[in-house]
PDB file of C-alpha atoms and ligand atoms in Angstrom:
ATOM      1  CA  MET A 155     -75.267  17.299  34.331  1.00 79.00           C
ATOM      2  CA  SER A 156     -78.524  15.744  35.415  1.00 94.00           C
ATOM      3  CA  PHE A 157     -81.902  16.827  34.090  1.00 98.00           C
ATOM      4  CA  ARG A 158     -83.630  18.540  36.987  1.00 98.00           C
ATOM      5  CA  VAL A 159     -87.262  17.729  37.585  1.00 98.00           C
ATOM      6  CA  ALA A 160     -89.746  19.412  39.926  1.00 98.00           C
ATOM      7  CA  VAL A 161     -92.873  17.408  40.752  1.00 98.00           C
ATOM      8  CA  ALA A 162     -96.135  18.983  41.935  1.00 98.00           C
ATOM      9  CA  ALA A 163     -98.631  16.714  43.699  1.00 98.00           C
ATOM     10  CA  SER A 164    -101.674  17.117  45.933  1.00 97.00           C
ATOM     11  CA  GLY A 165    -102.328  13.504  46.810  1.00 96.00           C
ATOM     12  CA  SER A 166    -100.660  10.257  47.756  1.00 96.00           C
ATOM     13  CA  GLY A 167     -97.821  10.787  45.332  1.00 98.00           C
ATOM     14  CA  SER A 168     -97.526   7.261  43.983  1.00 98.00           C
ATOM     15  CA  ASN A 169     -96.411   8.680  40.630  1.00 98.00           C
ATOM     16  CA  LEU A 170     -93.762  10.678  42.472  1.00 98.00           C
ATOM     17  CA  GLY A 171     -92.783   7.380  44.086  1.00 98.00           C
ATOM     18  CA  ALA A 172     -92.419   5.792  40.643  1.00 98.00           C
ATOM     19  CA  LEU A 173     -90.095   8.635  39.591  1.00 98.00           C
ATOM     20  CA  LEU A 174     -88.021   8.293  42.759  1.00 98.00           C
ATOM     21  CA  ASP A 175     -87.741   4.520  42.165  1.00 98.00           C
ATOM     22  CA  ALA A 176     -86.698   5.015  38.549  1.00 98.00           C
ATOM     23  CA  PHE A 177     -84.293   7.854  39.331  1.00 98.00           C
ATOM     24  CA  PRO A 178     -83.071   7.429  42.908  1.00 97.00           C
ATOM     25  CA  PRO A 179     -81.884  10.686  44.461  1.00 96.00           C
ATOM     26  CA  ARG A 180     -78.126  11.233  44.664  1.00 93.00           C
ATOM     27  CA  SER A 181     -77.466   8.089  42.627  1.00 94.00           C
ATOM     28  CA  GLY A 182     -75.849   9.799  39.663  1.00 94.00           C
ATOM     29  CA  SER A 183     -78.947   9.068  37.586  1.00 96.00           C
ATOM     30  CA  PRO A 184     -79.419  11.300  34.505  1.00 96.00           C
ATOM     31  CA  VAL A 185     -82.639  12.591  36.116  1.00 98.00           C
ATOM     32  CA  GLU A 186     -82.698  14.298  39.501  1.00 98.00           C
ATOM     33  CA  VAL A 187     -85.995  14.905  41.286  1.00 98.00           C
ATOM     34  CA  ALA A 188     -84.876  18.286  42.578  1.00 98.00           C
ATOM     35  CA  LEU A 189     -88.062  19.543  44.250  1.00 98.00           C
ATOM     36  CA  VAL A 190     -91.538  18.432  45.283  1.00 98.00           C
ATOM     37  CA  LEU A 191     -94.241  21.099  45.488  1.00 98.00           C
ATOM     38  CA  SER A 192     -97.642  20.691  47.050  1.00 98.00           C
ATOM     39  CA  ASN A 193    -100.641  22.799  47.960  1.00 98.00           C
ATOM     40  CA  ARG A 194    -101.588  20.366  50.763  1.00 98.00           C
ATOM     41  CA  ARG A 195     -99.576  20.027  53.936  1.00 97.00           C
ATOM     42  CA  GLU A 196    -100.959  16.504  54.492  1.00 97.00           C
ATOM     43  CA  ALA A 197    -100.197  15.257  50.948  1.00 97.00           C
ATOM     44  CA  GLY A 198     -98.571  11.833  50.955  1.00 97.00           C
ATOM     45  CA  ALA A 199     -96.293  13.218  48.250  1.00 97.00           C
ATOM     46  CA  LEU A 200     -94.629  15.509  50.799  1.00 97.00           C
ATOM     47  CA  ALA A 201     -94.005  12.577  53.134  1.00 97.00           C
ATOM     48  CA  ARG A 202     -92.431  10.660  50.243  1.00 97.00           C
ATOM     49  CA  ALA A 203     -90.221  13.651  49.416  1.00 97.00           C
ATOM     50  CA  ARG A 204     -89.147  13.934  53.031  1.00 97.00           C
ATOM     51  CA  ALA A 205     -88.365  10.203  53.236  1.00 98.00           C
ATOM     52  CA  ALA A 206     -86.281  10.405  50.058  1.00 98.00           C
ATOM     53  CA  GLY A 207     -84.435  13.519  51.192  1.00 98.00           C
ATOM     54  CA  VAL A 208     -85.804  15.584  48.304  1.00 98.00           C
ATOM     55  CA  PRO A 209     -86.340  19.317  48.958  1.00 98.00           C
ATOM     56  CA  LEU A 210     -89.995  20.184  49.287  1.00 97.00           C
ATOM     57  CA  HIS A 211     -92.015  23.338  49.031  1.00 98.00           C
ATOM     58  CA  LEU A 212     -95.449  23.714  50.588  1.00 98.00           C
ATOM     59  CA  LEU A 213     -97.116  26.426  48.535  1.00 98.00           C
ATOM     60  CA  ALA A 214     -98.272  29.297  50.751  1.00 98.00           C
ATOM     61  CA  ASP A 215    -100.291  30.709  47.852  1.00 98.00           C
ATOM     62  CA  PRO A 216    -100.805  28.144  45.075  1.00 98.00           C
ATOM     63  CA  ASP A 217    -102.231  30.907  42.846  1.00 97.00           C
ATOM     64  CA  SER A 218     -99.061  32.980  42.990  1.00 98.00           C
ATOM     65  CA  ALA A 219     -96.974  32.501  39.854  1.00 98.00           C
ATOM     66  CA  ASP A 220     -94.115  34.332  41.565  1.00 98.00           C
ATOM     67  CA  GLU A 221     -93.999  31.800  44.383  1.00 98.00           C
ATOM     68  CA  TRP A 222     -93.858  28.885  41.942  1.00 98.00           C
ATOM     69  CA  ILE A 223     -91.280  30.500  39.689  1.00 98.00           C
ATOM     70  CA  THR A 224     -89.020  31.481  42.584  1.00 98.00           C
ATOM     71  CA  ALA A 225     -89.127  27.910  43.918  1.00 98.00           C
ATOM     72  CA  LEU A 226     -88.496  26.390  40.472  1.00 98.00           C
ATOM     73  CA  ARG A 227     -85.620  28.754  39.700  1.00 98.00           C
ATOM     74  CA  ALA A 228     -84.031  28.086  43.083  1.00 98.00           C
ATOM     75  CA  VAL A 229     -83.501  24.448  42.038  1.00 98.00           C
ATOM     76  CA  SER A 230     -82.780  25.247  38.353  1.00 98.00           C
ATOM     77  CA  ALA A 231     -85.708  23.058  37.260  1.00 98.00           C
ATOM     78  CA  ASP A 232     -85.625  21.887  33.648  1.00 98.00           C
ATOM     79  CA  LEU A 233     -89.075  20.301  33.798  1.00 98.00           C
ATOM     80  CA  LEU A 234     -92.211  20.595  35.933  1.00 98.00           C
ATOM     81  CA  VAL A 235     -94.240  17.389  36.249  1.00 98.00           C
ATOM     82  CA  LEU A 236     -97.814  17.604  37.500  1.00 98.00           C
ATOM     83  CA  ALA A 237     -98.484  14.246  39.124  1.00 98.00           C
ATOM     84  CA  GLY A 238    -101.904  14.426  40.709  1.00 96.00           C
ATOM     85  CA  TYR A 239    -101.734  18.166  41.279  1.00 96.00           C
ATOM     86  CA  LEU A 240    -105.394  19.011  41.699  1.00 91.00           C
ATOM     87  CA  LYS A 241    -105.412  22.775  41.218  1.00 92.00           C
ATOM     88  CA  LEU A 242    -104.742  24.894  38.168  1.00 92.00           C
ATOM     89  CA  VAL A 243    -101.130  25.957  37.895  1.00 95.00           C
ATOM     90  CA  PRO A 244    -100.940  29.771  37.526  1.00 96.00           C
ATOM     91  CA  ALA A 245    -100.832  30.862  33.885  1.00 95.00           C
ATOM     92  CA  GLY A 246     -97.627  32.801  34.559  1.00 96.00           C
ATOM     93  CA  VAL A 247     -95.870  29.536  35.445  1.00 97.00           C
ATOM     94  CA  VAL A 248     -97.070  27.832  32.274  1.00 96.00           C
ATOM     95  CA  ALA A 249     -95.870  30.836  30.252  1.00 95.00           C
ATOM     96  CA  ALA A 250     -92.475  30.994  31.996  1.00 97.00           C
ATOM     97  CA  TYR A 251     -91.951  27.231  31.523  1.00 97.00           C
ATOM     98  CA  SER A 252     -93.620  26.966  28.132  1.00 94.00           C
ATOM     99  CA  GLY A 253     -93.161  23.465  26.676  1.00 96.00           C
ATOM    100  CA  ARG A 254     -91.596  22.292  29.927  1.00 98.00           C
ATOM    101  CA  VAL A 255     -94.696  21.460  32.003  1.00 98.00           C
ATOM    102  CA  ILE A 256     -96.276  18.009  31.677  1.00 98.00           C
ATOM    103  CA  ASN A 257     -99.263  16.353  33.336  1.00 97.00           C
ATOM    104  CA  ILE A 258    -100.312  12.736  33.738  1.00 97.00           C
ATOM    105  CA  HIS A 259    -103.985  11.851  33.282  1.00 96.00           C
ATOM    106  CA  PRO A 260    -105.604   8.473  34.004  1.00 97.00           C
ATOM    107  CA  ALA A 261    -107.379   8.002  30.648  1.00 97.00           C
ATOM    108  CA  LEU A 262    -106.683   8.133  26.941  1.00 97.00           C
ATOM    109  CA  LEU A 263    -106.826  11.851  26.151  1.00 95.00           C
ATOM    110  CA  PRO A 264    -108.356  13.699  24.381  1.00 93.00           C
ATOM    111  CA  ASP A 265    -111.263  11.578  25.623  1.00 95.00           C
ATOM    112  CA  PHE A 266    -112.302  11.592  29.291  1.00 95.00           C
ATOM    113  CA  GLY A 267    -110.448  14.777  30.189  1.00 92.00           C
ATOM    114  CA  GLY A 268    -111.436  18.283  31.161  1.00 87.00           C
ATOM    115  CA  ALA A 269    -113.319  19.865  34.019  1.00 85.00           C
ATOM    116  CA  GLY A 270    -114.450  17.451  36.720  1.00 87.00           C
ATOM    117  CA  MET A 271    -112.591  14.510  35.187  1.00 91.00           C
ATOM    118  CA  TYR A 272    -110.383  13.283  37.979  1.00 91.00           C
ATOM    119  CA  GLY A 273    -110.208  10.284  40.287  1.00 94.00           C
ATOM    120  CA  LEU A 274    -112.863   7.595  40.033  1.00 97.00           C
ATOM    121  CA  ARG A 275    -115.123   9.840  37.944  1.00 97.00           C
ATOM    122  CA  VAL A 276    -112.779   9.283  35.009  1.00 97.00           C
ATOM    123  CA  HIS A 277    -112.925   5.501  35.288  1.00 98.00           C
ATOM    124  CA  ARG A 278    -116.696   5.520  35.814  1.00 98.00           C
ATOM    125  CA  ALA A 279    -117.132   7.569  32.630  1.00 98.00           C
ATOM    126  CA  VAL A 280    -114.818   5.232  30.715  1.00 98.00           C
ATOM    127  CA  LEU A 281    -116.756   2.135  31.804  1.00 98.00           C
ATOM    128  CA  GLU A 282    -120.125   3.764  31.090  1.00 97.00           C
ATOM    129  CA  SER A 283    -119.003   4.707  27.582  1.00 97.00           C
ATOM    130  CA  GLY A 284    -118.514   1.053  26.621  1.00 96.00           C
ATOM    131  CA  VAL A 285    -114.986   1.499  25.175  1.00 97.00           C
ATOM    132  CA  ARG A 286    -112.805  -1.625  25.130  1.00 96.00           C
ATOM    133  CA  ARG A 287    -109.636  -0.106  26.481  1.00 97.00           C
ATOM    134  CA  SER A 288    -108.417   2.702  28.664  1.00 98.00           C
ATOM    135  CA  GLY A 289    -104.992   3.833  29.775  1.00 97.00           C
ATOM    136  CA  ALA A 290    -102.928   6.792  30.827  1.00 97.00           C
ATOM    137  CA  SER A 291    -101.746   9.865  28.953  1.00 97.00           C
ATOM    138  CA  VAL A 292     -98.950  12.333  29.488  1.00 97.00           C
ATOM    139  CA  HIS A 293     -99.523  15.687  27.864  1.00 97.00           C
ATOM    140  CA  LEU A 294     -97.940  19.105  27.660  1.00 97.00           C
ATOM    141  CA  VAL A 295     -99.648  21.679  29.822  1.00 96.00           C
ATOM    142  CA  ASP A 296    -100.450  24.823  27.922  1.00 88.00           C
ATOM    143  CA  GLU A 297    -102.822  27.706  28.544  1.00 78.00           C
ATOM    144  CA  ALA A 298    -105.775  25.451  27.684  1.00 72.00           C
ATOM    145  CA  TYR A 299    -104.736  23.056  30.463  1.00 64.00           C
ATOM    146  CA  ASP A 300    -106.247  19.611  29.759  1.00 65.00           C
ATOM    147  CA  ARG A 301    -105.930  20.165  26.009  1.00 77.00           C
ATOM    148  CA  GLY A 302    -102.152  20.391  25.536  1.00 90.00           C
ATOM    149  CA  ALA A 303    -100.517  18.047  23.020  1.00 94.00           C
ATOM    150  CA  VAL A 304    -100.475  14.408  24.105  1.00 96.00           C
ATOM    151  CA  LEU A 305     -96.875  13.170  24.292  1.00 97.00           C
ATOM    152  CA  ALA A 306     -97.419   9.503  25.135  1.00 97.00           C
ATOM    153  CA  ARG A 307    -100.083   6.979  26.034  1.00 97.00           C
ATOM    154  CA  ALA A 308    -100.045   3.592  27.769  1.00 97.00           C
ATOM    155  CA  TYR A 309    -102.964   1.246  27.217  1.00 96.00           C
ATOM    156  CA  VAL A 310    -104.830  -1.119  29.509  1.00 96.00           C
ATOM    157  CA  PRO A 311    -107.678  -3.422  28.507  1.00 96.00           C
ATOM    158  CA  ILE A 312    -111.151  -3.140  29.991  1.00 97.00           C
ATOM    159  CA  GLU A 313    -111.890  -6.503  31.591  1.00 96.00           C
ATOM    160  CA  GLU A 314    -115.092  -8.417  32.236  1.00 95.00           C
ATOM    161  CA  GLY A 315    -116.648  -7.303  35.519  1.00 95.00           C
ATOM    162  CA  ASP A 316    -114.458  -4.192  35.803  1.00 97.00           C
ATOM    163  CA  THR A 317    -115.392  -1.619  38.405  1.00 98.00           C
ATOM    164  CA  PRO A 318    -114.057   1.956  38.510  1.00 98.00           C
ATOM    165  CA  GLU A 319    -111.830   0.881  41.406  1.00 98.00           C
ATOM    166  CA  LEU A 320    -110.352  -2.126  39.576  1.00 98.00           C
ATOM    167  CA  LEU A 321    -109.772  -0.103  36.442  1.00 98.00           C
ATOM    168  CA  ALA A 322    -108.175   2.706  38.481  1.00 98.00           C
ATOM    169  CA  THR A 323    -105.689   0.251  39.974  1.00 98.00           C
ATOM    170  CA  ARG A 324    -104.744  -1.139  36.565  1.00 97.00           C
ATOM    171  CA  VAL A 325    -104.397   2.343  35.031  1.00 98.00           C
ATOM    172  CA  LEU A 326    -102.300   3.583  37.964  1.00 98.00           C
ATOM    173  CA  ALA A 327     -99.854   0.707  37.426  1.00 97.00           C
ATOM    174  CA  ALA A 328     -99.583   1.800  33.778  1.00 97.00           C
ATOM    175  CA  GLU A 329     -99.003   5.405  34.903  1.00 98.00           C
ATOM    176  CA  HIS A 330     -96.103   4.258  37.046  1.00 98.00           C
ATOM    177  CA  ARG A 331     -94.402   2.801  33.953  1.00 97.00           C
ATOM    178  CA  LEU A 332     -95.363   5.590  31.555  1.00 98.00           C
ATOM    179  CA  LEU A 333     -94.302   8.659  33.546  1.00 98.00           C
ATOM    180  CA  PRO A 334     -90.665   7.611  34.132  1.00 98.00           C
ATOM    181  CA  ALA A 335     -90.417   6.639  30.441  1.00 97.00           C
ATOM    182  CA  VAL A 336     -91.569  10.107  29.357  1.00 98.00           C
ATOM    183  CA  VAL A 337     -89.237  11.821  31.837  1.00 98.00           C
ATOM    184  CA  ALA A 338     -86.280   9.677  30.706  1.00 97.00           C
ATOM    185  CA  ALA A 339     -86.980  10.628  27.082  1.00 97.00           C
ATOM    186  CA  ALA A 340     -87.256  14.308  28.074  1.00 98.00           C
ATOM    187  CA  ALA A 341     -83.908  14.093  29.840  1.00 98.00           C
ATOM    188  CA  ARG A 342     -82.284  12.646  26.729  1.00 97.00           C
ATOM    189  CA  ALA A 343     -83.817  15.287  24.443  1.00 97.00           C
ATOM    190  CA  GLY A 344     -83.429  18.168  26.916  1.00 97.00           C
ATOM    191  CA  ARG A 345     -87.180  18.853  26.806  1.00 97.00           C
ATOM    192  CA  PRO A 346     -90.432  16.847  26.735  1.00 98.00           C
ATOM    193  CA  VAL A 347     -90.841  15.025  23.418  1.00 97.00           C
ATOM    194  CA  PRO A 348     -93.603  12.892  21.898  1.00 96.00           C
ATOM    195  CA  LEU A 349     -93.159   9.121  22.130  1.00 94.00           C
ATOM    196  CA  ASP A 350     -94.935   6.811  19.749  1.00 88.00           C
ATOM    197  CA  ASP A 351     -96.830   3.801  21.078  1.00 86.00           C
ATOM    198  CA  ASN A 352     -94.076   1.369  20.066  1.00 85.00           C
ATOM    199  CA  THR A 353     -91.424   3.374  21.893  1.00 84.00           C
ATOM    200  CA  VAL A 354     -93.583   3.514  25.005  1.00 85.00           C
ATOM    201  CA  ALA A 355     -94.148  -0.246  24.789  1.00 86.00           C
ATOM    202  CA  GLU A 356     -90.389  -0.848  24.534  1.00 85.00           C
ATOM    203  CA  MET A 357     -89.537   1.558  27.334  1.00 83.00           C
ATOM    204  CA  THR A 358     -92.157   0.250  29.733  1.00 84.00           C
ATOM    205  CA  SER A 359     -91.955  -3.500  29.162  1.00 77.00           C
TER     206      SER A 359
HETATM  207  C1  GRF B  48    -103.143   9.791  39.024  1.00 96.16           C
HETATM  208  O1  GRF B  48    -104.164   8.930  38.627  1.00 96.16           O
HETATM  209  C2  GRF B  48    -102.901  10.831  37.958  1.00 96.16           C
HETATM  210  O2  GRF B  48    -103.143  10.382  36.658  1.00 96.16           O
HETATM  211  C3  GRF B  48    -103.897  11.885  38.316  1.00 96.16           C
HETATM  212  O3  GRF B  48    -103.910  11.919  39.714  1.00 96.16           O
HETATM  213  C4  GRF B  48    -103.542  10.638  40.225  1.00 96.16           C
HETATM  214  C5  GRF B  48    -102.401  10.866  41.170  1.00 96.16           C
HETATM  215  O4  GRF B  48    -102.069   9.715  41.872  1.00 96.16           O
HETATM  216  N1  GRF B  48    -103.582  13.153  37.673  1.00 96.16           N
HETATM  217  P1  GRF B  48    -100.790   9.697  42.809  1.00 96.16           P
HETATM  218  O5  GRF B  48    -100.938  10.856  43.806  1.00 96.16           O
HETATM  219  O6  GRF B  48     -99.585   9.840  41.954  1.00 96.16           O
HETATM  220  O7  GRF B  48    -100.877   8.381  43.506  1.00 96.16           O
END
């Protein structure tokens, strides 16, 4: 029995692409990307889902918990991954899938998260703060949204002459290694589990 993953995305869906590369559909992999949800008809993520032959669901009302839950139940989802989903997921969904919703964020949470922290703004804030490293975090989504427990982090150095764009590219590459590692561990455990830094390093090298 494969571990069934639904992925919600509003944007280009490169993290969805990383999951589809790691766990190719219909390949007998222990993880099956069973559904892609989006609130945006033009999201690149939907095109990727279509190309991979993965069922997709364009949300008619992204604020309707019932719509989400019906779509998730229809594919017997074990896990919901938010991969660049830019709206709040209805609280009823988080409650119904408690401990089974994860999000990827392009910085080392709990720093550089929260309202307004998305896209290049995150990387600009990181560079302005003067920290020496950044990275990506995967965290559980709970009622407090950006404050759920961090499950795993991947680190990238800040380099001389970095711009928000350069840093974003380096962090995104780390995201593409981190997210499949967290999903693979969740599939083994049957639910999302914390990974220590050494485990992440082993799984992503
Ligand atoms: C990623 O940086 C992710 O951390 C953030 O949104 C971006 C999505 O990128 N939550 P993509 O659509 O997966 O390319």
